[in-house]
mmCIF file of C-alpha atoms in Angstrom:
data_model
loop_
_atom_site.group_PDB
_atom_site.id
_atom_site.type_symbol
_atom_site.label_atom_id
_atom_site.label_comp_id
_atom_site.label_asym_id
_atom_site.label_seq_id
_atom_site.Cartn_x
_atom_site.Cartn_y
_atom_site.Cartn_z
ATOM 1 C CA MET A 1 22.700 -9.471 2.619
ATOM 2 C CA ALA A 2 22.763 -10.989 6.372
ATOM 3 C CA GLY A 3 24.169 -14.576 5.769
ATOM 4 C CA SER A 4 27.457 -12.795 3.379
ATOM 5 C CA MET A 5 27.844 -9.830 6.017
ATOM 6 C CA ALA A 6 27.966 -12.669 8.732
ATOM 7 C CA ARG A 7 30.631 -14.952 6.158
ATOM 8 C CA ALA A 8 32.827 -12.324 5.488
ATOM 9 C CA ALA A 9 32.931 -10.917 9.155
ATOM 10 C CA LEU A 10 34.098 -14.205 9.807
ATOM 11 C CA ARG A 11 36.135 -14.848 7.767
ATOM 12 C CA ARG A 12 38.075 -10.811 8.753
ATOM 13 C CA GLY A 13 38.030 -12.103 11.766
ATOM 14 C CA GLY A 14 39.452 -15.113 12.519
ATOM 15 C CA ILE A 15 36.663 -16.731 13.481
ATOM 16 C CA GLY A 16 37.211 -19.294 10.407
ATOM 17 C CA ARG A 17 40.035 -20.918 11.857
ATOM 18 C CA ARG A 18 39.226 -24.022 14.189
ATOM 19 C CA LEU A 19 40.640 -23.770 17.830
ATOM 20 C CA ALA A 20 40.804 -26.825 20.068
ATOM 21 C CA ARG A 21 38.205 -27.754 21.379
ATOM 22 C CA PRO A 22 37.858 -27.570 25.515
ATOM 23 C CA PRO A 23 38.165 -30.736 27.453
ATOM 24 C CA ALA A 24 35.870 -32.238 29.277
ATOM 25 C CA LEU A 25 33.411 -31.293 31.306
ATOM 26 C CA GLY A 26 33.388 -30.925 34.882
ATOM 27 C CA GLY A 27 30.754 -30.970 37.544
ATOM 28 C CA ARG A 28 31.049 -27.179 37.585
ATOM 29 C CA ALA A 29 30.223 -27.143 33.480
ATOM 30 C CA ALA A 30 27.891 -29.428 33.524
ATOM 31 C CA ALA A 31 25.567 -27.502 36.186
ATOM 32 C CA ALA A 32 26.124 -24.627 33.351
ATOM 33 C CA GLY A 33 23.498 -26.743 31.378
ATOM 34 C CA TRP A 34 26.265 -26.794 28.339
ATOM 35 C CA SER A 35 26.502 -29.670 26.977
ATOM 36 C CA GLY A 36 29.657 -28.434 24.408
ATOM 37 C CA PRO A 37 29.653 -27.716 20.906
ATOM 38 C CA ALA A 38 28.596 -29.872 18.291
ATOM 39 C CA ALA A 39 31.743 -28.738 15.312
ATOM 40 C CA GLY A 40 34.763 -26.521 15.853
ATOM 41 C CA GLY A 41 35.723 -24.726 18.589
ATOM 42 C CA ALA A 42 34.806 -21.721 21.073
ATOM 43 C CA VAL A 43 34.680 -18.841 19.068
ATOM 44 C CA GLN A 44 32.257 -19.895 16.570
ATOM 45 C CA TYR A 45 30.493 -21.578 20.087
ATOM 46 C CA CYS A 46 29.743 -18.174 20.615
ATOM 47 C CA ALA A 47 29.180 -16.703 17.290
ATOM 48 C CA GLU A 48 26.116 -19.459 16.711
ATOM 49 C CA LEU A 49 24.868 -19.037 20.384
ATOM 50 C CA VAL A 50 24.461 -14.645 19.586
ATOM 51 C CA ARG A 51 23.359 -14.922 16.505
ATOM 52 C CA LYS A 52 20.351 -17.928 17.274
ATOM 53 C CA ARG A 53 19.547 -16.063 20.064
ATOM 54 C CA ASP A 54 20.369 -12.428 19.795
ATOM 55 C CA TYR A 55 20.392 -11.832 16.348
ATOM 56 C CA GLU A 56 20.085 -8.300 16.550
ATOM 57 C CA GLY A 57 23.549 -8.552 18.398
ATOM 58 C CA PHE A 58 24.830 -10.698 16.260
ATOM 59 C CA LEU A 59 24.425 -8.491 13.197
ATOM 60 C CA CYS A 60 25.941 -5.335 15.351
ATOM 61 C CA SER A 61 28.489 -7.048 16.124
ATOM 62 C CA LEU A 62 29.541 -7.966 12.689
ATOM 63 C CA LEU A 63 29.877 -3.954 12.583
ATOM 64 C CA LEU A 64 32.882 -3.519 14.953
ATOM 65 C CA PRO A 65 36.363 -3.477 13.814
ATOM 66 C CA VAL A 66 37.669 -6.962 14.181
ATOM 67 C CA GLU A 67 39.854 -6.724 17.540
ATOM 68 C CA SER A 68 37.008 -5.923 18.968
ATOM 69 C CA ARG A 69 34.862 -8.916 17.766
ATOM 70 C CA THR A 70 35.114 -12.115 19.158
ATOM 71 C CA SER A 71 34.957 -10.313 22.023
ATOM 72 C CA ALA A 72 31.432 -8.676 21.663
ATOM 73 C CA PHE A 73 30.067 -12.187 20.991
ATOM 74 C CA ALA A 74 31.733 -13.782 24.227
ATOM 75 C CA LEU A 75 30.349 -10.559 25.771
ATOM 76 C CA ARG A 76 26.581 -11.101 24.466
ATOM 77 C CA ALA A 77 27.060 -15.233 24.540
ATOM 78 C CA PHE A 78 27.660 -14.119 28.327
ATOM 79 C CA ASN A 79 25.147 -12.633 28.017
ATOM 80 C CA VAL A 80 22.567 -15.092 26.278
ATOM 81 C CA GLU A 81 23.549 -17.734 28.263
ATOM 82 C CA LEU A 82 22.265 -15.711 31.744
ATOM 83 C CA ALA A 83 19.176 -14.488 30.463
ATOM 84 C CA GLN A 84 17.974 -18.130 29.546
ATOM 85 C CA ILE A 85 18.665 -19.643 32.947
ATOM 86 C CA LYS A 86 14.994 -18.148 33.880
ATOM 87 C CA ASP A 87 12.916 -19.848 30.728
ATOM 88 C CA SER A 88 14.765 -23.013 30.969
ATOM 89 C CA ILE A 89 14.505 -24.313 34.818
ATOM 90 C CA THR A 90 11.227 -25.246 36.941
ATOM 91 C CA GLN A 91 12.890 -24.500 39.930
ATOM 92 C CA LYS A 92 14.516 -21.262 41.577
ATOM 93 C CA ALA A 93 17.159 -23.545 42.920
ATOM 94 C CA THR A 94 18.551 -25.066 39.742
ATOM 95 C CA GLY A 95 18.601 -21.269 38.392
ATOM 96 C CA LEU A 96 20.393 -19.945 41.244
ATOM 97 C CA MET A 97 22.875 -22.486 40.854
ATOM 98 C CA ARG A 98 23.399 -21.929 37.434
ATOM 99 C CA MET A 99 23.745 -18.422 38.548
ATOM 100 C CA GLN A 100 26.388 -19.256 40.531
ATOM 101 C CA PHE A 101 28.618 -20.761 38.119
ATOM 102 C CA TRP A 102 28.973 -17.619 36.364
ATOM 103 C CA ARG A 103 29.889 -15.983 39.717
ATOM 104 C CA ASP A 104 32.622 -18.712 40.678
ATOM 105 C CA ALA A 105 33.284 -18.693 36.616
ATOM 106 C CA VAL A 106 34.262 -14.349 36.442
ATOM 107 C CA GLU A 107 35.898 -15.048 39.733
ATOM 108 C CA ASP A 108 38.119 -17.607 37.673
ATOM 109 C CA ILE A 109 38.701 -16.188 34.448
ATOM 110 C CA TYR A 110 39.868 -12.846 36.720
ATOM 111 C CA SER A 111 42.163 -16.116 38.364
ATOM 112 C CA ASP A 112 43.508 -17.481 35.027
ATOM 113 C CA ASN A 113 41.720 -20.446 35.867
ATOM 114 C CA PRO A 114 38.825 -19.865 33.875
ATOM 115 C CA PRO A 115 36.435 -23.414 33.927
ATOM 116 C CA HIS A 116 36.248 -26.078 30.465
ATOM 117 C CA GLN A 117 33.119 -23.937 28.690
ATOM 118 C CA PRO A 118 33.561 -22.109 25.283
ATOM 119 C CA VAL A 119 31.259 -18.863 27.040
ATOM 120 C CA ALA A 120 34.351 -18.452 29.869
ATOM 121 C CA ALA A 121 36.918 -19.522 27.388
ATOM 122 C CA GLU A 122 35.964 -16.551 25.261
ATOM 123 C CA LEU A 123 35.347 -14.121 28.343
ATOM 124 C CA TRP A 124 39.147 -14.665 29.477
ATOM 125 C CA ARG A 125 40.351 -14.126 26.287
ATOM 126 C CA ALA A 126 38.743 -10.652 25.835
ATOM 127 C CA VAL A 127 39.407 -9.874 29.300
ATOM 128 C CA LYS A 128 42.710 -10.457 29.009
ATOM 129 C CA ARG A 129 42.710 -8.901 25.537
ATOM 130 C CA HIS A 130 40.822 -5.412 26.402
ATOM 131 C CA ASN A 131 41.499 -5.055 30.499
ATOM 132 C CA LEU A 132 37.802 -5.739 31.151
ATOM 133 C CA THR A 133 36.485 -4.219 34.719
ATOM 134 C CA LYS A 134 34.866 -7.392 36.411
ATOM 135 C CA MET A 135 32.052 -5.609 38.095
ATOM 136 C CA TRP A 136 30.143 -4.620 35.260
ATOM 137 C CA PHE A 137 29.980 -8.784 34.797
ATOM 138 C CA MET A 138 28.707 -9.265 38.120
ATOM 139 C CA LYS A 139 26.073 -6.636 38.082
ATOM 140 C CA ILE A 140 24.804 -8.360 35.021
ATOM 141 C CA ILE A 141 24.907 -11.890 36.859
ATOM 142 C CA ASP A 142 23.721 -10.104 40.560
ATOM 143 C CA GLU A 143 20.101 -9.059 38.523
ATOM 144 C CA ARG A 144 19.827 -11.516 36.416
ATOM 145 C CA GLU A 145 20.016 -13.829 39.820
ATOM 146 C CA LYS A 146 17.346 -10.672 41.169
ATOM 147 C CA ASN A 147 14.908 -11.553 38.183
ATOM 148 C CA LEU A 148 14.915 -15.186 39.017
ATOM 149 C CA ASP A 149 11.320 -14.360 41.224
ATOM 150 C CA ASP A 150 10.076 -13.318 37.704
ATOM 151 C CA ARG A 151 8.095 -10.816 39.646
ATOM 152 C CA PRO A 152 6.769 -7.831 37.739
ATOM 153 C CA TYR A 153 8.441 -4.247 38.272
ATOM 154 C CA ARG A 154 6.706 -2.291 40.981
ATOM 155 C CA ASN A 155 7.384 1.075 38.611
ATOM 156 C CA ILE A 156 9.736 2.084 35.870
ATOM 157 C CA GLN A 157 12.351 3.033 37.788
ATOM 158 C CA GLU A 158 12.827 -0.737 38.445
ATOM 159 C CA LEU A 159 12.873 -1.695 34.978
ATOM 160 C CA GLU A 160 15.603 0.866 34.215
ATOM 161 C CA THR A 161 17.541 -0.435 37.113
ATOM 162 C CA TYR A 162 17.725 -3.710 36.051
ATOM 163 C CA ALA A 163 18.070 -2.415 32.066
ATOM 164 C CA GLU A 164 20.986 -0.564 33.940
ATOM 165 C CA ASN A 165 22.326 -3.390 34.903
ATOM 166 C CA THR A 166 22.301 -5.688 32.100
ATOM 167 C CA GLN A 167 21.288 -3.694 28.463
ATOM 168 C CA SER A 168 23.985 -0.630 30.039
ATOM 169 C CA ALA A 169 26.211 -2.545 31.728
ATOM 170 C CA LEU A 170 26.954 -5.144 28.654
ATOM 171 C CA LEU A 171 27.441 -2.199 26.235
ATOM 172 C CA TYR A 172 29.950 -0.058 29.177
ATOM 173 C CA LEU A 173 32.151 -3.676 28.197
ATOM 174 C CA THR A 174 31.691 -3.486 24.640
ATOM 175 C CA LEU A 175 33.019 0.635 25.361
ATOM 176 C CA GLU A 176 35.530 -1.284 26.703
ATOM 177 C CA THR A 177 36.489 -3.857 23.684
ATOM 178 C CA LEU A 178 36.643 -0.716 21.317
ATOM 179 C CA GLY A 179 39.006 1.302 23.531
ATOM 180 C CA VAL A 180 37.003 3.909 24.298
ATOM 181 C CA ARG A 181 36.263 5.517 28.541
ATOM 182 C CA ASP A 182 34.545 8.225 27.702
ATOM 183 C CA ILE A 183 32.365 9.922 30.255
ATOM 184 C CA HIS A 184 29.861 10.331 27.583
ATOM 185 C CA ALA A 185 30.344 7.452 25.985
ATOM 186 C CA ASP A 186 29.175 6.106 29.394
ATOM 187 C CA HIS A 187 25.502 8.465 29.698
ATOM 188 C CA ALA A 188 24.780 7.383 26.308
ATOM 189 C CA ALA A 189 25.586 3.909 26.947
ATOM 190 C CA SER A 190 23.659 4.306 30.288
ATOM 191 C CA HIS A 191 20.274 5.540 28.209
ATOM 192 C CA ILE A 192 21.072 3.104 24.879
ATOM 193 C CA GLY A 193 20.799 0.469 27.446
ATOM 194 C CA LYS A 194 17.455 1.426 29.564
ATOM 195 C CA ALA A 195 16.194 2.147 26.611
ATOM 196 C CA GLN A 196 17.181 -1.488 25.134
ATOM 197 C CA GLY A 197 15.790 -2.921 28.333
ATOM 198 C CA ILE A 198 11.958 -0.818 28.054
ATOM 199 C CA VAL A 199 11.282 -1.690 24.206
ATOM 200 C CA THR A 200 12.607 -6.024 25.109
ATOM 201 C CA CYS A 201 9.898 -5.564 27.688
ATOM 202 C CA LEU A 202 7.136 -4.001 25.795
ATOM 203 C CA ARG A 203 8.618 -7.202 22.510
ATOM 204 C CA ALA A 204 8.104 -9.611 25.714
ATOM 205 C CA THR A 205 4.542 -9.054 26.770
ATOM 206 C CA PRO A 206 3.027 -12.153 24.289
ATOM 207 C CA TYR A 207 5.370 -13.919 24.856
ATOM 208 C CA HIS A 208 4.955 -14.029 28.450
ATOM 209 C CA CYS A 209 1.328 -13.711 27.698
ATOM 210 C CA THR A 210 0.719 -10.945 30.128
ATOM 211 C CA ARG A 211 -1.825 -7.897 29.285
ATOM 212 C CA GLN A 212 -0.164 -4.973 31.686
ATOM 213 C CA LYS A 213 0.365 -1.598 30.584
ATOM 214 C CA VAL A 214 3.847 -0.744 29.980
ATOM 215 C CA PHE A 215 4.385 2.963 29.360
ATOM 216 C CA LEU A 216 7.745 3.839 27.041
ATOM 217 C CA PRO A 217 9.134 6.659 28.089
ATOM 218 C CA MET A 218 10.725 8.129 25.069
ATOM 219 C CA ASP A 219 12.691 10.623 26.977
ATOM 220 C CA ILE A 220 14.776 8.397 27.695
ATOM 221 C CA CYS A 221 15.608 7.161 23.430
ATOM 222 C CA MET A 222 16.123 11.069 23.144
ATOM 223 C CA LEU A 223 18.352 11.783 25.316
ATOM 224 C CA ALA A 224 20.566 9.241 24.529
ATOM 225 C CA ARG A 225 20.663 10.999 20.901
ATOM 226 C CA SER A 226 21.345 14.065 22.724
ATOM 227 C CA PHE A 227 25.261 12.870 24.023
ATOM 228 C CA SER A 228 25.821 12.163 19.930
ATOM 229 C CA LYS A 229 28.254 15.286 19.260
ATOM 230 C CA LYS A 230 30.458 14.086 22.573
ATOM 231 C CA VAL A 231 30.916 10.919 22.239
ATOM 232 C CA PRO A 232 33.453 9.418 20.480
ATOM 233 C CA VAL A 233 32.750 8.520 17.203
ATOM 234 C CA LYS A 234 34.960 5.509 18.252
ATOM 235 C CA ALA A 235 31.969 4.318 20.910
ATOM 236 C CA TYR A 236 29.993 4.736 17.916
ATOM 237 C CA PRO A 237 29.890 1.342 16.633
ATOM 238 C CA ALA A 238 28.557 -0.129 20.487
ATOM 239 C CA PHE A 239 25.541 1.257 20.035
ATOM 240 C CA PHE A 240 24.600 0.462 16.878
ATOM 241 C CA CYS A 241 22.045 -1.648 18.384
ATOM 242 C CA THR A 242 20.039 1.788 18.326
ATOM 243 C CA VAL A 243 19.335 1.397 14.968
ATOM 244 C CA ALA A 244 17.314 -2.106 16.044
ATOM 245 C CA LEU A 245 15.468 0.148 18.504
ATOM 246 C CA ASP A 246 13.889 2.497 16.604
ATOM 247 C CA ASP A 247 13.359 -0.514 13.598
ATOM 248 C CA TYR A 248 10.822 -1.516 16.080
ATOM 249 C CA LEU A 249 9.594 1.382 17.656
ATOM 250 C CA TYR A 250 8.571 2.120 14.127
ATOM 251 C CA ASN A 251 6.832 -0.478 13.058
ATOM 252 C CA MET A 252 5.217 -0.411 16.299
ATOM 253 C CA ARG A 253 3.869 3.554 15.961
ATOM 254 C CA LYS A 254 2.850 1.425 12.221
ATOM 255 C CA VAL A 255 0.102 -0.849 13.900
ATOM 256 C CA ASP A 256 -1.349 1.688 16.585
ATOM 257 C CA PHE A 257 1.266 0.633 19.265
ATOM 258 C CA ASN A 258 -0.723 -2.748 19.340
ATOM 259 C CA ILE A 259 2.250 -4.887 20.936
ATOM 260 C CA PHE A 260 0.464 -7.763 20.252
ATOM 261 C CA HIS A 261 0.203 -7.374 15.962
ATOM 262 C CA PRO A 262 2.077 -10.935 15.094
ATOM 263 C CA SER A 263 4.274 -7.852 12.815
ATOM 264 C CA LEU A 264 6.195 -7.172 15.510
ATOM 265 C CA GLN A 265 7.009 -10.872 16.058
ATOM 266 C CA LYS A 266 8.816 -11.244 13.046
ATOM 267 C CA LYS A 267 12.224 -10.640 11.932
ATOM 268 C CA SER A 268 12.996 -7.167 10.632
ATOM 269 C CA THR A 269 14.613 -8.420 6.556
ATOM 270 C CA LEU A 270 15.619 -5.010 6.184
ATOM 271 C CA LEU A 271 17.913 -4.662 9.537
ATOM 272 C CA PRO A 272 20.697 -5.654 8.397
ATOM 273 C CA LEU A 273 20.436 -2.679 5.106
ATOM 274 C CA TYR A 274 19.770 -0.415 7.866
ATOM 275 C CA LEU A 275 23.128 -1.538 10.074
ATOM 276 C CA TYR A 276 24.870 -1.118 7.392
ATOM 277 C CA ILE A 277 23.741 2.210 5.972
ATOM 278 C CA ARG A 278 24.191 3.992 9.878
ATOM 279 C CA SER A 279 27.420 2.632 9.777
ATOM 280 C CA TRP A 280 28.868 3.991 6.659
ATOM 281 C CA LYS A 281 27.700 7.549 7.580
ATOM 282 C CA LYS A 282 29.072 6.387 10.861
ATOM 283 C CA THR A 283 26.095 8.082 13.482
ATOM 284 C CA TYR A 284 24.320 6.025 15.820
#
């Protein structure tokens, strides 16, 4: 079902049309670790990157309105590019160089001079199309850069700050692609982003082979939903990520909150259906 949803949505959004391949890489693009798309253009590159590295985000993006979908893929591809820097380096200096590439890239995007890199090219189009706020991009980069040290969070407040400046910031940008600038939607995005960051931390625990206890503050999840009566319906598609959070928490309860249980590392085969139902009901 996910495959058919993806193909249909990509066709409707025009992602199936080939775009011109970006020119040969310069030094800054090479420093970012990009070697060029295998086939197709920048839009396809972003969509495929998100499908491979952020499958839940990919499914959620497919449910966005056509005019927002390609921009959402660019935003999530940008987030993926930054997130995978930490796991792909052996020296912090290399990570700092790549972060600086993206910091410079955002500056150039807002100067109408994006680097020849597919994610950057699509971000430039998204910025031009939706007048996206530069500050949120910089917050994501700055917070990801701080996280290169790989030190544990000293308390839940530190984890919330990290999630606010990464996951919530990504949601604020997604809301802007939907044309939503609303205080209630922003409040919901803040709490949903924090909840998503905490759940992501839990899900990553087996991968990092840590045995530290991390407590999920359920009040954050509940508070996010309390805004739903005030949040504009137009903003709901930005928050479909809550479906994946609910699914993971439900499955975690089924295994008595054992975050190392093998079943929690598998993709949810029913997630596309749950997303479709929530989309049909127009709720999050």
